[in-house]
Amino acid sequence: MVAYSIFLNFVEVFTLTAFVYLYYSFSSRKQFCLLLASLFLICELCDIFKENGFVLLVSYFIISCSFIILGKHKIQFGDMFILGGYLFLMINYPYISYCLYNKILDAGYETVYYICAGITSKLFLILVTCWLLRHLKFTFPVPNKQYSLVIITEVVILSIFGMISYDNVEVTASYSPVIICIYYFHSYYN
């Protein structure tokens, strides 16, 4: 099962690397390999330390943004928004697979569940990535340069959706203090 987990992690990281490489129009194979190696190392470290949620998402975002900045020498708000949205979708595909196959897990067939859920979530990821690369050519103009308000709102909304979906999978998770702090922070700045 360890080899299967490494294979799924590699597919996830390779798809993310391909998205960043193709969407942001990189041309160097060295950049592709370095980004792939960096993301795979972070993925495996998070897997070893059982940090597969928020820490993994933030690490992917920071490393990918760093490569975009190094490769393009600048990053725009739209680039960050598209990358953040893509990563948010990528992290939620295992939850979709859990919803599809939770009856198999409840029946006691854990190995079958892990195989079906893993393959389905990575298949969703690959298909959506291919679709996005073909059709996604958006720019996100923000009026009056109010980037901080838009970023704070996006982070709050994505955090709440992520916590709700993680709470459905992990029964022992409790996020009520975090939600209260985020709500207070958001209402303080509005």
Coordinates of N, CA and C in Angstrom, one line a residue:
M1 N 0.8 -1.2 0.0 CA 0.0 0.0 0.0 C 0.9 1.3 0.0
V2 N 2.1 1.2 0.5 CA 3.0 2.3 0.5 C 3.3 2.7 -0.9
A3 N 3.6 1.7 -1.8 CA 3.9 2.0 -3.2 C 2.7 2.7 -3.9
Y4 N 1.5 2.2 -3.6 CA 0.3 2.8 -4.2 C 0.2 4.3 -3.7
S5 N 0.4 4.5 -2.5 CA 0.3 5.9 -1.9 C 1.4 6.8 -2.6
I6 N 2.6 6.3 -2.8 CA 3.6 7.1 -3.5 C 3.2 7.3 -4.9
F7 N 2.6 6.3 -5.6 CA 2.2 6.5 -7.0 C 1.1 7.6 -7.1
L8 N 0.1 7.5 -6.2 CA -0.9 8.6 -6.2 C -0.4 9.9 -5.9
N9 N 0.6 10.0 -5.0 CA 1.2 11.3 -4.7 C 2.0 11.8 -5.9
F10 N 2.6 10.9 -6.6 CA 3.4 11.3 -7.8 C 2.4 11.8 -8.9
V11 N 1.3 11.1 -9.1 CA 0.3 11.6 -10.1 C -0.2 13.0 -9.7
E12 N -0.5 13.2 -8.5 CA -1.0 14.5 -8.0 C 0.0 15.6 -8.3
V13 N 1.2 15.3 -7.9 CA 2.3 16.3 -8.0 C 2.6 16.6 -9.5
F14 N 2.7 15.5 -10.3 CA 3.0 15.7 -11.7 C 1.9 16.5 -12.4
T15 N 0.6 16.3 -12.0 CA -0.5 17.0 -12.6 C -0.4 18.5 -12.2
L16 N -0.1 18.8 -10.9 CA 0.0 20.1 -10.5 C 1.2 20.8 -11.2
T17 N 2.3 20.1 -11.3 CA 3.5 20.7 -12.0 C 3.2 21.0 -13.5
A18 N 2.5 20.0 -14.1 CA 2.1 20.2 -15.5 C 1.2 21.4 -15.7
F19 N 0.2 21.6 -14.7 CA -0.7 22.8 -14.8 C 0.1 24.1 -14.6
V20 N 1.0 24.1 -13.6 CA 1.8 25.4 -13.5 C 2.7 25.6 -14.7
Y21 N 3.3 24.6 -15.1 CA 4.2 24.7 -16.3 C 3.5 25.1 -17.5
L22 N 2.4 24.5 -17.8 CA 1.7 24.9 -19.1 C 0.9 26.1 -19.0
Y23 N 0.2 26.3 -17.9 CA -0.7 27.5 -17.8 C 0.1 28.8 -17.7
Y24 N 1.2 28.8 -17.0 CA 2.0 30.0 -16.9 C 3.1 30.0 -17.9
S25 N 3.1 29.2 -18.9 CA 4.0 29.2 -20.1 C 5.5 29.2 -19.8
F26 N 5.9 28.2 -19.0 CA 7.3 28.0 -18.8 C 7.8 27.3 -19.9
S27 N 9.1 27.4 -20.2 CA 9.7 26.7 -21.3 C 10.9 25.9 -21.0
S28 N 11.4 26.0 -19.8 CA 12.6 25.3 -19.4 C 12.3 23.9 -18.8
R29 N 12.9 22.9 -19.3 CA 12.7 21.5 -18.6 C 13.3 21.5 -17.3
K30 N 14.3 22.2 -17.0 CA 15.0 22.3 -15.7 C 14.0 22.8 -14.7
Q31 N 13.2 23.9 -15.0 CA 12.2 24.4 -14.1 C 11.1 23.4 -13.8
F32 N 10.7 22.6 -14.9 CA 9.7 21.6 -14.7 C 10.2 20.5 -13.7
C33 N 11.4 20.1 -13.9 CA 12.0 19.0 -13.1 C 12.2 19.5 -11.6
L34 N 12.7 20.7 -11.5 CA 12.9 21.3 -10.2 C 11.6 21.5 -9.4
L35 N 10.6 22.0 -10.1 CA 9.2 22.2 -9.5 C 8.7 20.8 -9.1
L36 N 8.8 19.9 -10.0 CA 8.3 18.5 -9.7 C 9.0 17.9 -8.5
A37 N 10.3 18.0 -8.4 CA 11.0 17.5 -7.3 C 10.7 18.2 -6.0
S38 N 10.5 19.5 -6.1 CA 10.2 20.3 -4.8 C 8.8 19.9 -4.3
L39 N 7.8 19.9 -5.2 CA 6.5 19.5 -4.8 C 6.4 18.1 -4.3
F40 N 7.1 17.2 -5.0 CA 7.0 15.8 -4.5 C 7.7 15.6 -3.2
L41 N 8.8 16.3 -2.9 CA 9.4 16.2 -1.6 C 8.5 16.7 -0.5
I42 N 7.8 17.9 -0.8 CA 6.9 18.4 0.2 C 5.7 17.4 0.4
C43 N 5.2 16.9 -0.7 CA 4.1 15.9 -0.6 C 4.5 14.7 0.3
E44 N 5.7 14.2 0.0 CA 6.1 13.0 0.8 C 6.4 13.3 2.3
L45 N 6.9 14.5 2.5 CA 7.2 14.9 3.9 C 5.9 15.1 4.7
C46 N 4.9 15.7 4.0 CA 3.6 15.9 4.6 C 2.9 14.6 4.8
D47 N 3.1 13.6 3.9 CA 2.6 12.3 4.1 C 3.2 11.6 5.3
I48 N 4.5 11.7 5.4 CA 5.2 11.1 6.5 C 4.7 11.6 7.9
F49 N 4.5 13.0 7.9 CA 4.1 13.6 9.2 C 2.6 13.7 9.3
K50 N 1.9 13.1 8.4 CA 0.4 13.0 8.5 C -0.2 14.4 8.4
E51 N 0.3 15.3 7.6 CA -0.2 16.7 7.4 C -0.7 16.8 6.0
N52 N -1.8 16.1 5.7 CA -2.3 16.1 4.3 C -3.4 17.1 4.0
G53 N -3.6 18.0 4.9 CA -4.7 19.0 4.7 C -4.1 20.4 4.4
F54 N -4.3 21.3 5.3 CA -4.0 22.7 5.2 C -2.5 22.9 4.9
V55 N -1.7 22.2 5.7 CA -0.2 22.4 5.5 C 0.2 22.0 4.1
L56 N -0.3 21.0 3.6 CA 0.0 20.6 2.2 C -0.4 21.6 1.2
L57 N -1.7 22.1 1.4 CA -2.2 23.1 0.5 C -1.4 24.4 0.5
V58 N -1.0 24.9 1.7 CA -0.2 26.1 1.8 C 1.2 25.9 1.2
S59 N 1.8 24.7 1.4 CA 3.1 24.4 0.9 C 3.1 24.4 -0.6
Y60 N 2.1 23.7 -1.2 CA 1.9 23.7 -2.7 C 1.8 25.1 -3.2
F61 N 1.0 25.9 -2.5 CA 0.8 27.3 -3.0 C 2.1 28.1 -2.9
I62 N 2.8 28.0 -1.8 CA 4.0 28.8 -1.7 C 5.1 28.4 -2.7
I63 N 5.3 27.1 -2.8 CA 6.3 26.7 -3.8 C 5.9 27.0 -5.2
S64 N 4.6 26.8 -5.6 CA 4.2 27.2 -7.0 C 4.3 28.7 -7.2
C65 N 3.9 29.5 -6.3 CA 4.0 30.9 -6.4 C 5.5 31.3 -6.5
S66 N 6.3 30.7 -5.8 CA 7.8 31.0 -5.8 C 8.3 30.7 -7.2
F67 N 7.9 29.6 -7.8 CA 8.4 29.3 -9.1 C 7.8 30.2 -10.2
I68 N 6.6 30.6 -10.0 CA 6.0 31.6 -10.9 C 6.8 32.9 -10.9
I69 N 7.1 33.4 -9.6 CA 7.8 34.6 -9.5 C 9.2 34.5 -10.0
L70 N 9.9 33.4 -9.8 CA 11.2 33.2 -10.3 C 11.2 33.1 -11.8
G71 N 10.2 32.5 -12.4 CA 10.2 32.3 -13.8 C 9.7 33.5 -14.6
K72 N 8.7 34.2 -14.0 CA 8.1 35.3 -14.7 C 8.6 36.7 -14.2
H73 N 9.3 36.7 -13.0 CA 9.8 37.8 -12.4 C 8.7 38.8 -11.9
K74 N 7.5 38.3 -11.9 CA 6.4 39.0 -11.3 C 5.2 38.0 -11.2
I75 N 4.3 38.4 -10.4 CA 3.0 37.6 -10.2 C 1.9 38.6 -10.1
Q76 N 0.8 38.3 -10.7 CA -0.4 39.2 -10.6 C -1.4 38.5 -9.7
F77 N -2.4 39.3 -9.3 CA -3.4 38.8 -8.5 C -4.2 37.7 -9.1
G78 N -4.5 37.8 -10.4 CA -5.2 36.8 -11.2 C -4.5 35.4 -11.2
D79 N -3.1 35.5 -11.2 CA -2.3 34.3 -11.2 C -2.5 33.6 -9.8
M80 N -2.4 34.4 -8.8 CA -2.6 33.8 -7.5 C -4.0 33.2 -7.3
F81 N -5.0 33.9 -7.8 CA -6.4 33.5 -7.6 C -6.6 32.2 -8.4
I82 N -6.1 32.1 -9.6 CA -6.3 30.8 -10.4 C -5.5 29.7 -9.7
L83 N -4.3 29.9 -9.3 CA -3.5 28.9 -8.6 C -4.2 28.4 -7.3
G84 N -4.7 29.4 -6.5 CA -5.3 29.0 -5.3 C -6.6 28.3 -5.5
G85 N -7.4 28.7 -6.5 CA -8.6 27.9 -6.9 C -8.3 26.5 -7.3
Y86 N -7.3 26.4 -8.2 CA -6.9 25.1 -8.7 C -6.5 24.2 -7.5
L87 N -5.7 24.7 -6.6 CA -5.2 23.9 -5.5 C -6.4 23.5 -4.5
F88 N -7.3 24.4 -4.4 CA -8.5 24.1 -3.5 C -9.3 23.0 -4.1
L89 N -9.5 23.0 -5.5 CA -10.2 22.0 -6.1 C -9.4 20.6 -6.0
M90 N -8.1 20.7 -6.2 CA -7.3 19.5 -6.1 C -7.3 18.9 -4.7
I91 N -7.4 19.6 -3.7 CA -7.4 19.1 -2.3 C -8.8 18.5 -2.1
N92 N -9.8 19.0 -2.7 CA -11.2 18.5 -2.4 C -11.6 17.2 -3.3
Y93 N -10.8 16.8 -4.2 CA -11.1 15.6 -5.0 C -11.2 14.4 -4.1
P94 N -10.3 14.2 -3.2 CA -10.4 13.0 -2.3 C -11.7 13.0 -1.5
Y95 N -12.2 14.2 -1.2 CA -13.5 14.2 -0.5 C -14.6 13.7 -1.4
I96 N -14.6 14.1 -2.7 CA -15.6 13.7 -3.6 C -15.5 12.2 -3.8
S97 N -14.3 11.6 -3.8 CA -14.2 10.2 -3.9 C -14.7 9.5 -2.7
Y98 N -14.4 10.1 -1.5 CA -14.9 9.6 -0.3 C -16.5 9.5 -0.3
C99 N -17.1 10.5 -0.8 CA -18.6 10.5 -0.9 C -19.1 9.4 -1.8
L100 N -18.3 9.2 -2.9 CA -18.7 8.2 -3.9 C -18.6 6.8 -3.3
Y101 N -17.5 6.5 -2.6 CA -17.2 5.1 -2.2 C -17.2 4.9 -0.7
N102 N -17.9 5.7 0.1 CA -18.0 5.5 1.5 C -18.7 4.2 1.9
K103 N -19.6 3.8 1.1 CA -20.4 2.5 1.4 C -19.4 1.3 1.3
I104 N -18.4 1.4 0.4 CA -17.4 0.3 0.4 C -16.6 0.3 1.6
L105 N -16.2 1.5 2.1 CA -15.5 1.6 3.4 C -16.3 1.1 4.5
D106 N -17.6 1.5 4.6 CA -18.4 1.1 5.7 C -18.6 -0.5 5.7
A107 N -18.6 -1.1 4.5 CA -18.7 -2.5 4.4 C -17.5 -3.3 4.9
G108 N -16.4 -2.6 5.1 CA -15.2 -3.2 5.6 C -14.1 -3.6 4.5
Y109 N -14.3 -3.1 3.3 CA -13.4 -3.4 2.3 C -12.4 -2.2 2.1
E110 N -11.5 -2.0 3.1 CA -10.7 -0.9 3.1 C -9.7 -0.8 1.9
T111 N -9.2 -1.9 1.5 CA -8.2 -2.0 0.4 C -8.9 -1.6 -0.9
V112 N -10.1 -2.1 -1.2 CA -10.9 -1.8 -2.4 C -11.3 -0.3 -2.3
Y113 N -11.6 0.2 -1.2 CA -12.0 1.6 -1.0 C -10.8 2.5 -1.4
Y114 N -9.6 2.2 -0.9 CA -8.5 3.0 -1.1 C -8.1 3.0 -2.6
I115 N -8.2 1.8 -3.2 CA -7.9 1.7 -4.7 C -8.9 2.5 -5.5
C116 N -10.2 2.3 -5.3 CA -11.2 3.0 -6.0 C -11.2 4.5 -5.8
A117 N -11.1 4.9 -4.5 CA -11.1 6.4 -4.2 C -9.9 7.0 -4.8
G118 N -8.7 6.4 -4.6 CA -7.5 7.0 -5.1 C -7.5 7.2 -6.6
I119 N -7.9 6.2 -7.3 CA -7.9 6.3 -8.8 C -8.9 7.3 -9.3
T120 N -10.1 7.3 -8.6 CA -11.1 8.2 -9.0 C -10.7 9.6 -8.8
S121 N -10.1 9.9 -7.6 CA -9.8 11.3 -7.3 C -8.7 11.8 -8.3
K122 N -7.7 11.0 -8.6 CA -6.7 11.4 -9.5 C -7.2 11.5 -10.9
L123 N -8.1 10.7 -11.3 CA -8.8 10.8 -12.6 C -9.5 12.1 -12.7
F124 N -10.3 12.4 -11.7 CA -11.0 13.8 -11.7 C -9.9 14.9 -11.8
L125 N -8.8 14.8 -11.1 CA -7.8 15.8 -11.2 C -7.2 15.9 -12.6
I126 N -6.9 14.8 -13.2 CA -6.3 14.9 -14.6 C -7.3 15.5 -15.6
L127 N -8.6 15.0 -15.5 CA -9.6 15.5 -16.4 C -9.9 17.0 -16.3
V128 N -10.0 17.4 -15.0 CA -10.3 18.8 -14.8 C -9.1 19.7 -15.2
T129 N -7.9 19.2 -15.0 CA -6.7 19.9 -15.4 C -6.6 20.1 -16.9
C130 N -6.9 19.0 -17.6 CA -6.9 19.1 -19.1 C -7.9 20.1 -19.6
W131 N -9.1 20.0 -18.9 CA -10.2 21.0 -19.3 C -9.8 22.4 -19.0
L132 N -9.2 22.7 -17.9 CA -8.8 24.0 -17.5 C -7.7 24.5 -18.4
L133 N -6.8 23.7 -18.8 CA -5.7 24.1 -19.7 C -6.2 24.5 -21.0
R134 N -7.3 23.9 -21.5 CA -7.8 24.2 -22.8 C -8.7 25.4 -22.7
H135 N -9.5 25.6 -21.7 CA -10.5 26.7 -21.6 C -10.2 27.9 -20.7
L136 N -9.3 27.8 -19.8 CA -9.0 28.8 -18.9 C -8.1 29.9 -19.4
K137 N -8.6 31.0 -19.7 CA -7.8 32.2 -20.2 C -8.4 33.4 -19.6
F138 N -8.6 33.4 -18.3 CA -9.3 34.5 -17.6 C -8.3 35.5 -17.1
T139 N -8.7 36.7 -17.0 CA -8.0 37.7 -16.2 C -8.9 38.3 -15.2
F140 N -8.5 38.6 -14.0 CA -9.4 39.0 -12.9 C -9.0 40.5 -12.6
P141 N -9.7 41.4 -13.2 CA -9.4 42.8 -12.8 C -10.1 43.1 -11.5
V142 N -9.4 43.7 -10.6 CA -9.9 44.1 -9.3 C -10.1 45.6 -9.2
P143 N -11.3 46.1 -9.0 CA -11.5 47.6 -9.1 C -10.7 48.3 -7.9
N144 N -10.2 49.4 -8.2 CA -9.6 50.3 -7.2 C -8.4 49.6 -6.4
K145 N -7.8 48.6 -7.0 CA -6.7 47.9 -6.4 C -7.0 47.4 -4.9
Q146 N -8.2 46.9 -4.7 CA -8.5 46.4 -3.4 C -8.2 44.9 -3.3
Y147 N -6.9 44.6 -3.5 CA -6.4 43.2 -3.4 C -6.6 42.6 -2.1
S148 N -6.3 43.3 -1.0 CA -6.3 42.7 0.3 C -7.7 42.3 0.7
L149 N -8.7 43.0 0.4 CA -10.1 42.7 0.7 C -10.5 41.4 -0.1
V150 N -10.2 41.4 -1.3 CA -10.5 40.2 -2.2 C -9.8 39.0 -1.7
I151 N -8.5 39.1 -1.3 CA -7.7 37.9 -0.9 C -8.3 37.4 0.5
I152 N -8.6 38.3 1.4 CA -9.1 37.9 2.7 C -10.4 37.2 2.5
T153 N -11.3 37.8 1.7 CA -12.6 37.1 1.5 C -12.4 35.7 0.8
E154 N -11.5 35.6 -0.1 CA -11.3 34.3 -0.8 C -10.8 33.3 0.2
V155 N -9.8 33.7 1.0 CA -9.2 32.8 2.0 C -10.2 32.4 3.0
V156 N -11.1 33.3 3.5 CA -12.1 32.9 4.4 C -13.1 31.9 3.8
I157 N -13.6 32.2 2.6 CA -14.6 31.3 2.0 C -14.0 29.9 1.7
L158 N -12.8 29.9 1.1 CA -12.1 28.6 0.8 C -11.8 27.8 2.1
S159 N -11.4 28.5 3.2 CA -11.1 27.9 4.4 C -12.3 27.2 5.0
I160 N -13.4 27.9 5.0 CA -14.7 27.4 5.5 C -15.1 26.2 4.7
F161 N -15.1 26.2 3.4 CA -15.4 25.1 2.6 C -14.5 23.9 2.9
G162 N -13.2 24.2 3.0 CA -12.2 23.1 3.2 C -12.4 22.5 4.6
M163 N -12.7 23.3 5.6 CA -13.0 22.8 7.0 C -14.2 21.9 7.0
I164 N -15.3 22.4 6.3 CA -16.5 21.6 6.3 C -16.3 20.3 5.7
S165 N -15.6 20.3 4.5 CA -15.4 19.0 3.8 C -14.5 18.1 4.6
Y166 N -13.4 18.6 5.3 CA -12.5 17.8 6.1 C -13.3 17.3 7.3
D167 N -14.2 18.1 7.9 CA -14.9 17.7 9.1 C -15.8 16.5 8.7
N168 N -16.3 16.4 7.5 CA -17.2 15.3 7.1 C -16.4 14.0 7.0
V169 N -15.1 14.1 6.7 CA -14.2 12.9 6.5 C -13.6 12.6 7.9
E170 N -13.1 13.5 8.6 CA -12.5 13.3 9.9 C -13.4 13.6 11.0
V171 N -13.9 12.6 11.7 CA -15.0 12.8 12.7 C -14.5 13.6 13.9
T172 N -13.2 13.4 14.3 CA -12.7 14.1 15.5 C -12.3 15.5 15.3
A173 N -12.4 16.0 14.1 CA -12.0 17.4 13.8 C -13.0 18.4 14.4
S174 N -12.4 19.4 15.0 CA -13.3 20.5 15.6 C -12.7 21.8 15.1
Y175 N -13.5 22.6 14.4 CA -13.1 23.8 13.8 C -13.8 25.0 14.3
S176 N -14.7 24.9 15.3 CA -15.5 26.0 15.7 C -14.6 27.2 16.2
P177 N -13.6 27.0 17.0 CA -12.7 28.1 17.4 C -12.1 28.8 16.2
V178 N -11.7 28.1 15.2 CA -11.1 28.7 14.0 C -12.1 29.5 13.2
I179 N -13.3 29.0 13.0 CA -14.3 29.7 12.3 C -14.7 31.0 13.0
I180 N -14.8 30.9 14.3 CA -15.1 32.1 15.1 C -14.0 33.2 14.9
C181 N -12.7 32.7 15.0 CA -11.6 33.7 14.8 C -11.6 34.3 13.4
I182 N -11.9 33.5 12.4 CA -11.9 34.0 11.0 C -13.1 35.0 10.8
Y183 N -14.2 34.6 11.4 CA -15.4 35.5 11.3 C -15.1 36.8 12.0
Y184 N -14.5 36.8 13.2 CA -14.2 38.0 13.9 C -13.2 38.8 13.1
F185 N -12.1 38.2 12.5 CA -11.1 38.9 11.7 C -11.8 39.5 10.5
H186 N -12.6 38.8 9.8 CA -13.3 39.3 8.6 C -14.2 40.5 9.0
S187 N -15.0 40.4 10.1 CA -15.9 41.4 10.4 C -15.2 42.7 10.9
Y188 N -14.0 42.5 11.5 CA -13.2 43.6 12.0 C -12.7 44.5 10.9
Y189 N -12.3 43.8 9.7 CA -11.9 44.6 8.6 C -13.0 45.1 7.7
N190 N -14.2 44.7 7.9 CA -15.3 45.2 7.1 C -16.0 46.3 7.7

